[in-house]
Amino acid sequence: MPDPTAPMIESVLLASARVLTFEQERPLTNASAFFFAREQRLFLVTSRHVVLDAPTRHFPDRIEIELHIDRSNLARSTGFSIPLYRKRKSVWRTGRDGTGDVDVAVIELQRAALPATALYCAFTPQHLADPLTQIELGTSLLVVGFPLGFHDTLHHMPVARHAVVASSFGLRFQGEGYFLTDARTHRGTSGAPVVMRIAAPAEHHRDLPWMLLGVHSARLDVGTRDIKLDEALGLNCAWYADILLTLTSD
């Protein structure tokens, strides 16, 4: 039974997780992730380049996420370490399409290994956009993550940045598997969920009334931009979230 004295927390904040990457015990980078559940299985979703990025020689062998462990005291948390390889084989899944690697990775979590009191929320396939849903240009979105590792360090909560749909949703921008958002983002936001509020949530959306549209990947820039004269575009790539149906299938 829920504690009536516990603070009310936006569920989408509990669906996001802060990621730290490590090589052995050496800390490498900060990133973002979120939970995705499919039937009885639980996954952690982030960007592929968080777990492997050859061009920058980023080769972590484990990650660590922070979990809340007390509903009545959100200042209590614990670190949960996740190996990225077992017997020299990756435990994370990623995919490819006609243009190359998809910048999304999923890691299956064993629920029994999590702390018994772990507090989190998870998106499900029911939170993905129906192919017939019309999502207009300029639709308001949130990107919920940990820019530059910044967050509420007392309560271990992410922050949300406002974004809007900046390209035709449903079309693969320039043939790639993502759409564009217009938002101010930073390093560390990679892997954050890109969500849209559900105005009239159905019963199965009441606990998490957000539609999961994408996985934030990176800022988009153009090679011809004059760094001294031209501001950055402020545009970002968000990989379509329906890739999760493929990556979490048996």
C-alpha positions as YAML, in Angstrom:
chain: A
units: angstrom
residues:
- id: 1
  name: MET
  ca: [0.00, 0.00, 0.00]
- id: 2
  name: PRO
  ca: [1.47, 3.42, -0.95]
- id: 3
  name: ASP
  ca: [2.64, 5.64, 1.85]
- id: 4
  name: PRO
  ca: [0.17, 8.60, 1.98]
- id: 5
  name: THR
  ca: [2.90, 10.83, 3.40]
- id: 6
  name: ALA
  ca: [5.31, 10.12, 0.53]
- id: 7
  name: PRO
  ca: [5.89, 13.03, -1.89]
- id: 8
  name: MET
  ca: [4.16, 12.93, -5.25]
- id: 9
  name: ILE
  ca: [6.76, 12.46, -7.98]
- id: 10
  name: GLU
  ca: [6.25, 12.70, -11.73]
- id: 11
  name: SER
  ca: [6.55, 9.10, -12.86]
- id: 12
  name: VAL
  ca: [8.60, 10.00, -15.94]
- id: 13
  name: LEU
  ca: [11.40, 11.13, -13.61]
- id: 14
  name: LEU
  ca: [11.51, 7.63, -12.12]
- id: 15
  name: ALA
  ca: [11.61, 6.10, -15.60]
- id: 16
  name: SER
  ca: [14.97, 7.76, -16.36]
- id: 17
  name: ALA
  ca: [18.31, 6.64, -14.97]
- id: 18
  name: ARG
  ca: [21.72, 8.26, -14.68]
- id: 19
  name: VAL
  ca: [24.50, 6.23, -16.29]
- id: 20
  name: LEU
  ca: [28.19, 6.23, -15.43]
- id: 21
  name: THR
  ca: [30.54, 4.30, -17.70]
- id: 22
  name: PHE
  ca: [33.72, 2.61, -16.51]
- id: 23
  name: GLU
  ca: [36.75, 0.80, -17.83]
- id: 24
  name: GLN
  ca: [37.66, -1.47, -14.91]
- id: 25
  name: GLU
  ca: [37.51, 1.03, -12.02]
- id: 26
  name: ARG
  ca: [38.35, 4.07, -14.14]
- id: 27
  name: PRO
  ca: [35.36, 6.39, -14.65]
- id: 28
  name: LEU
  ca: [34.82, 7.47, -18.25]
- id: 29
  name: THR
  ca: [31.62, 9.36, -19.06]
- id: 30
  name: ASN
  ca: [28.14, 10.35, -17.92]
- id: 31
  name: ALA
  ca: [25.02, 9.50, -19.90]
- id: 32
  name: SER
  ca: [21.29, 8.94, -19.63]
- id: 33
  name: ALA
  ca: [19.03, 5.89, -19.92]
- id: 34
  name: PHE
  ca: [15.50, 4.71, -19.19]
- id: 35
  name: PHE
  ca: [13.61, 1.57, -18.27]
- id: 36
  name: PHE
  ca: [11.52, -0.42, -20.75]
- id: 37
  name: ALA
  ca: [9.44, -3.44, -19.78]
- id: 38
  name: ARG
  ca: [8.07, -6.07, -22.12]
- id: 39
  name: GLU
  ca: [5.87, -8.72, -20.54]
- id: 40
  name: GLN
  ca: [7.93, -9.98, -17.57]
- id: 41
  name: ARG
  ca: [11.29, -8.74, -18.88]
- id: 42
  name: LEU
  ca: [12.97, -5.47, -17.92]
- id: 43
  name: PHE
  ca: [15.50, -3.58, -20.04]
- id: 44
  name: LEU
  ca: [17.71, -0.54, -19.70]
- id: 45
  name: VAL
  ca: [17.78, 1.58, -22.86]
- id: 46
  name: THR
  ca: [20.52, 4.04, -23.80]
- id: 47
  name: SER
  ca: [22.48, 5.16, -26.86]
- id: 48
  name: ARG
  ca: [24.79, 2.69, -28.56]
- id: 49
  name: HIS
  ca: [27.70, 5.13, -28.40]
- id: 50
  name: VAL
  ca: [27.39, 5.13, -24.61]
- id: 51
  name: VAL
  ca: [28.46, 1.46, -24.46]
- id: 52
  name: LEU
  ca: [30.76, 1.47, -27.49]
- id: 53
  name: ASP
  ca: [32.15, 4.28, -29.63]
- id: 54
  name: ALA
  ca: [35.17, 3.25, -31.68]
- id: 55
  name: PRO
  ca: [35.82, 6.68, -33.31]
- id: 56
  name: THR
  ca: [36.44, 8.23, -29.88]
- id: 57
  name: ARG
  ca: [38.09, 5.07, -28.50]
- id: 58
  name: HIS
  ca: [35.36, 4.75, -25.88]
- id: 59
  name: PHE
  ca: [35.37, 1.11, -24.74]
- id: 60
  name: PRO
  ca: [33.75, 0.76, -21.30]
- id: 61
  name: ASP
  ca: [33.38, -2.70, -19.80]
- id: 62
  name: ARG
  ca: [30.64, -1.87, -17.32]
- id: 63
  name: ILE
  ca: [28.12, 0.81, -16.46]
- id: 64
  name: GLU
  ca: [26.56, 1.88, -13.22]
- id: 65
  name: ILE
  ca: [23.08, 3.28, -12.67]
- id: 66
  name: GLU
  ca: [21.57, 4.91, -9.62]
- id: 67
  name: LEU
  ca: [18.41, 3.41, -8.13]
- id: 68
  name: HIS
  ca: [16.02, 4.84, -5.56]
- id: 69
  name: ILE
  ca: [15.44, 2.40, -2.71]
- id: 70
  name: ASP
  ca: [12.99, 4.20, -0.40]
- id: 71
  name: ARG
  ca: [9.66, 5.64, -1.58]
- id: 72
  name: SER
  ca: [9.30, 7.78, 1.53]
- id: 73
  name: ASN
  ca: [12.88, 9.14, 1.37]
- id: 74
  name: LEU
  ca: [14.08, 9.87, -2.15]
- id: 75
  name: ALA
  ca: [17.48, 10.92, -0.83]
- id: 76
  name: ARG
  ca: [18.25, 7.22, -0.33]
- id: 77
  name: SER
  ca: [19.72, 5.52, -3.37]
- id: 78
  name: THR
  ca: [22.22, 2.88, -4.33]
- id: 79
  name: GLY
  ca: [24.52, 2.25, -7.24]
- id: 80
  name: PHE
  ca: [23.83, -0.80, -9.40]
- id: 81
  name: SER
  ca: [26.68, -2.10, -11.52]
- id: 82
  name: ILE
  ca: [25.99, -3.78, -14.87]
- id: 83
  name: PRO
  ca: [28.73, -5.62, -16.80]
- id: 84
  name: LEU
  ca: [28.71, -4.97, -20.54]
- id: 85
  name: TYR
  ca: [30.45, -8.21, -21.49]
- id: 86
  name: ARG
  ca: [30.22, -11.80, -20.41]
- id: 87
  name: LYS
  ca: [32.77, -14.33, -21.69]
- id: 88
  name: ARG
  ca: [34.01, -11.62, -24.07]
- id: 89
  name: LYS
  ca: [30.57, -11.27, -25.66]
- id: 90
  name: SER
  ca: [28.46, -8.13, -25.29]
- id: 91
  name: VAL
  ca: [25.35, -8.45, -23.14]
- id: 92
  name: TRP
  ca: [23.81, -5.41, -24.79]
- id: 93
  name: ARG
  ca: [21.82, -5.53, -28.00]
- id: 94
  name: THR
  ca: [21.86, -3.08, -30.84]
- id: 95
  name: GLY
  ca: [20.72, -3.12, -34.43]
- id: 96
  name: ARG
  ca: [21.45, -2.07, -37.98]
- id: 97
  name: ASP
  ca: [19.28, -0.77, -40.76]
- id: 98
  name: GLY
  ca: [19.88, 0.05, -44.41]
- id: 99
  name: THR
  ca: [22.09, 3.03, -43.53]
- id: 100
  name: GLY
  ca: [24.23, 1.42, -40.81]
- id: 101
  name: ASP
  ca: [24.24, 1.15, -37.03]
- id: 102
  name: VAL
  ca: [21.23, 2.31, -35.05]
- id: 103
  name: ASP
  ca: [22.37, 4.46, -32.13]
- id: 104
  name: VAL
  ca: [20.26, 2.61, -29.56]
- id: 105
  name: ALA
  ca: [21.33, -0.17, -27.19]
- id: 106
  name: VAL
  ca: [19.35, -2.25, -24.71]
- id: 107
  name: ILE
  ca: [20.55, -4.34, -21.78]
- id: 108
  name: GLU
  ca: [18.27, -6.88, -20.15]
- id: 109
  name: LEU
  ca: [18.16, -6.54, -16.37]
- id: 110
  name: GLN
  ca: [17.42, -9.42, -14.02]
- id: 111
  name: ARG
  ca: [14.66, -8.16, -11.77]
- id: 112
  name: ALA
  ca: [15.72, -10.57, -9.02]
- id: 113
  name: ALA
  ca: [19.16, -8.94, -8.93]
- id: 114
  name: LEU
  ca: [17.74, -5.46, -8.26]
- id: 115
  name: PRO
  ca: [17.34, -4.27, -4.67]
- id: 116
  name: ALA
  ca: [14.06, -5.55, -3.24]
- id: 117
  name: THR
  ca: [12.88, -1.98, -2.59]
- id: 118
  name: ALA
  ca: [14.06, -0.52, -5.92]
- id: 119
  name: LEU
  ca: [11.74, 2.27, -7.04]
- id: 120
  name: TYR
  ca: [11.40, 2.91, -10.78]
- id: 121
  name: CYS
  ca: [8.87, 3.22, -13.59]
- id: 122
  name: ALA
  ca: [9.16, 1.58, -17.00]
- id: 123
  name: PHE
  ca: [7.78, 2.33, -20.44]
- id: 124
  name: THR
  ca: [6.11, -0.55, -22.25]
- id: 125
  name: PRO
  ca: [5.16, -1.28, -25.88]
- id: 126
  name: GLN
  ca: [1.84, 0.41, -25.10]
- id: 127
  name: HIS
  ca: [3.71, 3.70, -24.67]
- id: 128
  name: LEU
  ca: [5.00, 3.64, -28.26]
- id: 129
  name: ALA
  ca: [3.29, 5.77, -30.89]
- id: 130
  name: ASP
  ca: [0.72, 4.02, -33.04]
- id: 131
  name: PRO
  ca: [1.77, 4.21, -36.72]
- id: 132
  name: LEU
  ca: [-1.53, 5.97, -37.48]
- id: 133
  name: THR
  ca: [-1.01, 8.64, -34.82]
- id: 134
  name: GLN
  ca: [-0.55, 12.12, -36.31]
- id: 135
  name: ILE
  ca: [2.19, 14.00, -34.46]
- id: 136
  name: GLU
  ca: [2.44, 17.47, -35.89]
- id: 137
  name: LEU
  ca: [5.48, 19.58, -36.58]
- id: 138
  name: GLY
  ca: [6.14, 21.75, -33.53]
- id: 139
  name: THR
  ca: [4.52, 19.34, -31.09]
- id: 140
  name: SER
  ca: [5.81, 19.94, -27.55]
- id: 141
  name: LEU
  ca: [8.13, 17.24, -26.16]
- id: 142
  name: LEU
  ca: [10.40, 16.68, -23.17]
- id: 143
  name: VAL
  ca: [13.90, 15.20, -23.11]
- id: 144
  name: VAL
  ca: [14.41, 13.77, -19.61]
- id: 145
  name: GLY
  ca: [18.01, 13.10, -18.69]
- id: 146
  name: PHE
  ca: [21.28, 14.18, -17.13]
- id: 147
  name: PRO
  ca: [22.95, 16.92, -19.22]
- id: 148
  name: LEU
  ca: [26.66, 17.11, -18.35]
- id: 149
  name: GLY
  ca: [25.75, 14.79, -15.46]
- id: 150
  name: PHE
  ca: [23.69, 17.61, -13.91]
- id: 151
  name: HIS
  ca: [20.76, 16.49, -11.72]
- id: 152
  name: ASP
  ca: [19.19, 16.88, -8.30]
- id: 153
  name: THR
  ca: [22.05, 15.33, -6.35]
- id: 154
  name: LEU
  ca: [20.02, 15.20, -3.12]
- id: 155
  name: HIS
  ca: [17.02, 13.35, -4.53]
- id: 156
  name: HIS
  ca: [18.85, 11.74, -7.47]
- id: 157
  name: MET
  ca: [16.39, 13.05, -10.04]
- id: 158
  name: PRO
  ca: [16.95, 13.95, -13.71]
- id: 159
  name: VAL
  ca: [15.95, 17.25, -15.28]
- id: 160
  name: ALA
  ca: [13.72, 17.84, -18.29]
- id: 161
  name: ARG
  ca: [14.50, 20.04, -21.28]
- id: 162
  name: HIS
  ca: [11.71, 21.33, -23.48]
- id: 163
  name: ALA
  ca: [11.85, 20.30, -27.14]
- id: 164
  name: VAL
  ca: [9.62, 20.38, -30.21]
- id: 165
  name: VAL
  ca: [9.31, 18.08, -33.19]
- id: 166
  name: ALA
  ca: [11.51, 19.69, -35.86]
- id: 167
  name: SER
  ca: [11.08, 17.32, -38.82]
- id: 168
  name: SER
  ca: [8.17, 15.36, -40.23]
- id: 169
  name: PHE
  ca: [7.43, 12.68, -37.65]
- id: 170
  name: GLY
  ca: [7.17, 9.27, -39.27]
- id: 171
  name: LEU
  ca: [9.66, 10.07, -42.02]
- id: 172
  name: ARG
  ca: [13.24, 8.92, -41.66]
- id: 173
  name: PHE
  ca: [15.20, 12.18, -41.81]
- id: 174
  name: GLN
  ca: [17.57, 11.96, -44.80]
- id: 175
  name: GLY
  ca: [16.85, 8.23, -44.85]
- id: 176
  name: GLU
  ca: [18.20, 7.68, -41.31]
- id: 177
  name: GLY
  ca: [16.15, 6.04, -38.56]
- id: 178
  name: TYR
  ca: [15.57, 9.21, -36.59]
- id: 179
  name: PHE
  ca: [13.56, 12.42, -36.53]
- id: 180
  name: LEU
  ca: [14.77, 15.85, -35.43]
- id: 181
  name: THR
  ca: [14.00, 17.79, -32.29]
- id: 182
  name: ASP
  ca: [14.67, 21.44, -31.58]
- id: 183
  name: ALA
  ca: [16.04, 21.64, -28.04]
- id: 184
  name: ARG
  ca: [18.99, 22.82, -26.02]
- id: 185
  name: THR
  ca: [20.94, 19.69, -25.14]
- id: 186
  name: HIS
  ca: [24.39, 18.79, -23.85]
- id: 187
  name: ARG
  ca: [26.73, 15.84, -23.52]
- id: 188
  name: GLY
  ca: [25.34, 13.40, -20.98]
- id: 189
  name: THR
  ca: [21.84, 13.55, -22.46]
- id: 190
  name: SER
  ca: [22.60, 10.67, -24.83]
- id: 191
  name: GLY
  ca: [20.15, 7.84, -24.19]
- id: 192
  name: ALA
  ca: [17.44, 10.02, -22.65]
- id: 193
  name: PRO
  ca: [13.79, 9.31, -23.49]
- id: 194
  name: VAL
  ca: [12.04, 11.79, -25.78]
- id: 195
  name: VAL
  ca: [8.42, 11.88, -24.64]
- id: 196
  name: MET
  ca: [5.10, 13.57, -25.32]
- id: 197
  name: ARG
  ca: [2.42, 14.06, -22.68]
- id: 198
  name: ILE
  ca: [-0.74, 12.00, -23.23]
- id: 199
  name: ALA
  ca: [-3.63, 14.44, -22.89]
- id: 200
  name: ALA
  ca: [-6.29, 11.85, -22.05]
- id: 201
  name: PRO
  ca: [-4.43, 8.78, -20.78]
- id: 202
  name: ALA
  ca: [-6.14, 5.40, -20.97]
- id: 203
  name: GLU
  ca: [-6.21, 3.15, -17.94]
- id: 204
  name: HIS
  ca: [-2.95, 1.43, -18.90]
- id: 205
  name: HIS
  ca: [-1.23, 4.84, -19.19]
- id: 206
  name: ARG
  ca: [-2.38, 6.29, -15.85]
- id: 207
  name: ASP
  ca: [0.81, 5.45, -13.98]
- id: 208
  name: LEU
  ca: [3.06, 6.80, -16.75]
- id: 209
  name: PRO
  ca: [1.01, 9.20, -18.93]
- id: 210
  name: TRP
  ca: [3.73, 9.84, -21.50]
- id: 211
  name: MET
  ca: [4.15, 8.58, -25.05]
- id: 212
  name: LEU
  ca: [7.67, 7.40, -25.81]
- id: 213
  name: LEU
  ca: [8.61, 8.79, -29.22]
- id: 214
  name: GLY
  ca: [12.36, 8.48, -29.39]
- id: 215
  name: VAL
  ca: [15.78, 7.97, -27.86]
- id: 216
  name: HIS
  ca: [17.92, 11.11, -27.83]
- id: 217
  name: SER
  ca: [21.21, 10.49, -29.59]
- id: 218
  name: ALA
  ca: [23.26, 13.59, -30.35]
- id: 219
  name: ARG
  ca: [23.21, 17.17, -31.52]
- id: 220
  name: LEU
  ca: [23.13, 17.65, -35.28]
- id: 221
  name: ASP
  ca: [25.47, 20.12, -36.91]
- id: 222
  name: VAL
  ca: [26.57, 20.95, -40.44]
- id: 223
  name: GLY
  ca: [30.16, 20.80, -41.63]
- id: 224
  name: THR
  ca: [29.84, 24.11, -43.48]
- id: 225
  name: ARG
  ca: [28.98, 26.12, -40.36]
- id: 226
  name: ASP
  ca: [31.43, 28.93, -39.59]
- id: 227
  name: ILE
  ca: [32.13, 28.42, -35.88]
- id: 228
  name: LYS
  ca: [32.89, 32.13, -35.41]
- id: 229
  name: LEU
  ca: [29.97, 33.55, -37.39]
- id: 230
  name: ASP
  ca: [27.20, 30.95, -37.11]
- id: 231
  name: GLU
  ca: [25.50, 29.64, -34.01]
- id: 232
  name: ALA
  ca: [24.95, 25.91, -33.61]
- id: 233
  name: LEU
  ca: [21.71, 24.70, -35.18]
- id: 234
  name: GLY
  ca: [20.21, 23.57, -31.90]
- id: 235
  name: LEU
  ca: [18.81, 20.47, -33.62]
- id: 236
  name: ASN
  ca: [19.10, 16.92, -32.31]
- id: 237
  name: CYS
  ca: [18.65, 13.36, -33.55]
- id: 238
  name: ALA
  ca: [16.06, 11.19, -31.80]
- id: 239
  name: TRP
  ca: [15.94, 7.59, -32.98]
- id: 240
  name: TYR
  ca: [12.42, 6.27, -33.38]
- id: 241
  name: ALA
  ca: [11.48, 4.31, -30.28]
- id: 242
  name: ASP
  ca: [9.78, 1.50, -32.20]
- id: 243
  name: ILE
  ca: [13.28, 0.00, -32.67]
- id: 244
  name: LEU
  ca: [12.77, -1.27, -29.10]
- id: 245
  name: LEU
  ca: [10.25, -3.82, -30.33]
- id: 246
  name: THR
  ca: [13.01, -5.39, -32.40]
- id: 247
  name: LEU
  ca: [15.75, -5.14, -29.80]
- id: 248
  name: THR
  ca: [13.62, -6.63, -27.00]
- id: 249
  name: SER
  ca: [12.11, -9.48, -28.97]
- id: 250
  name: ASP
  ca: [13.04, -13.09, -28.25]
...
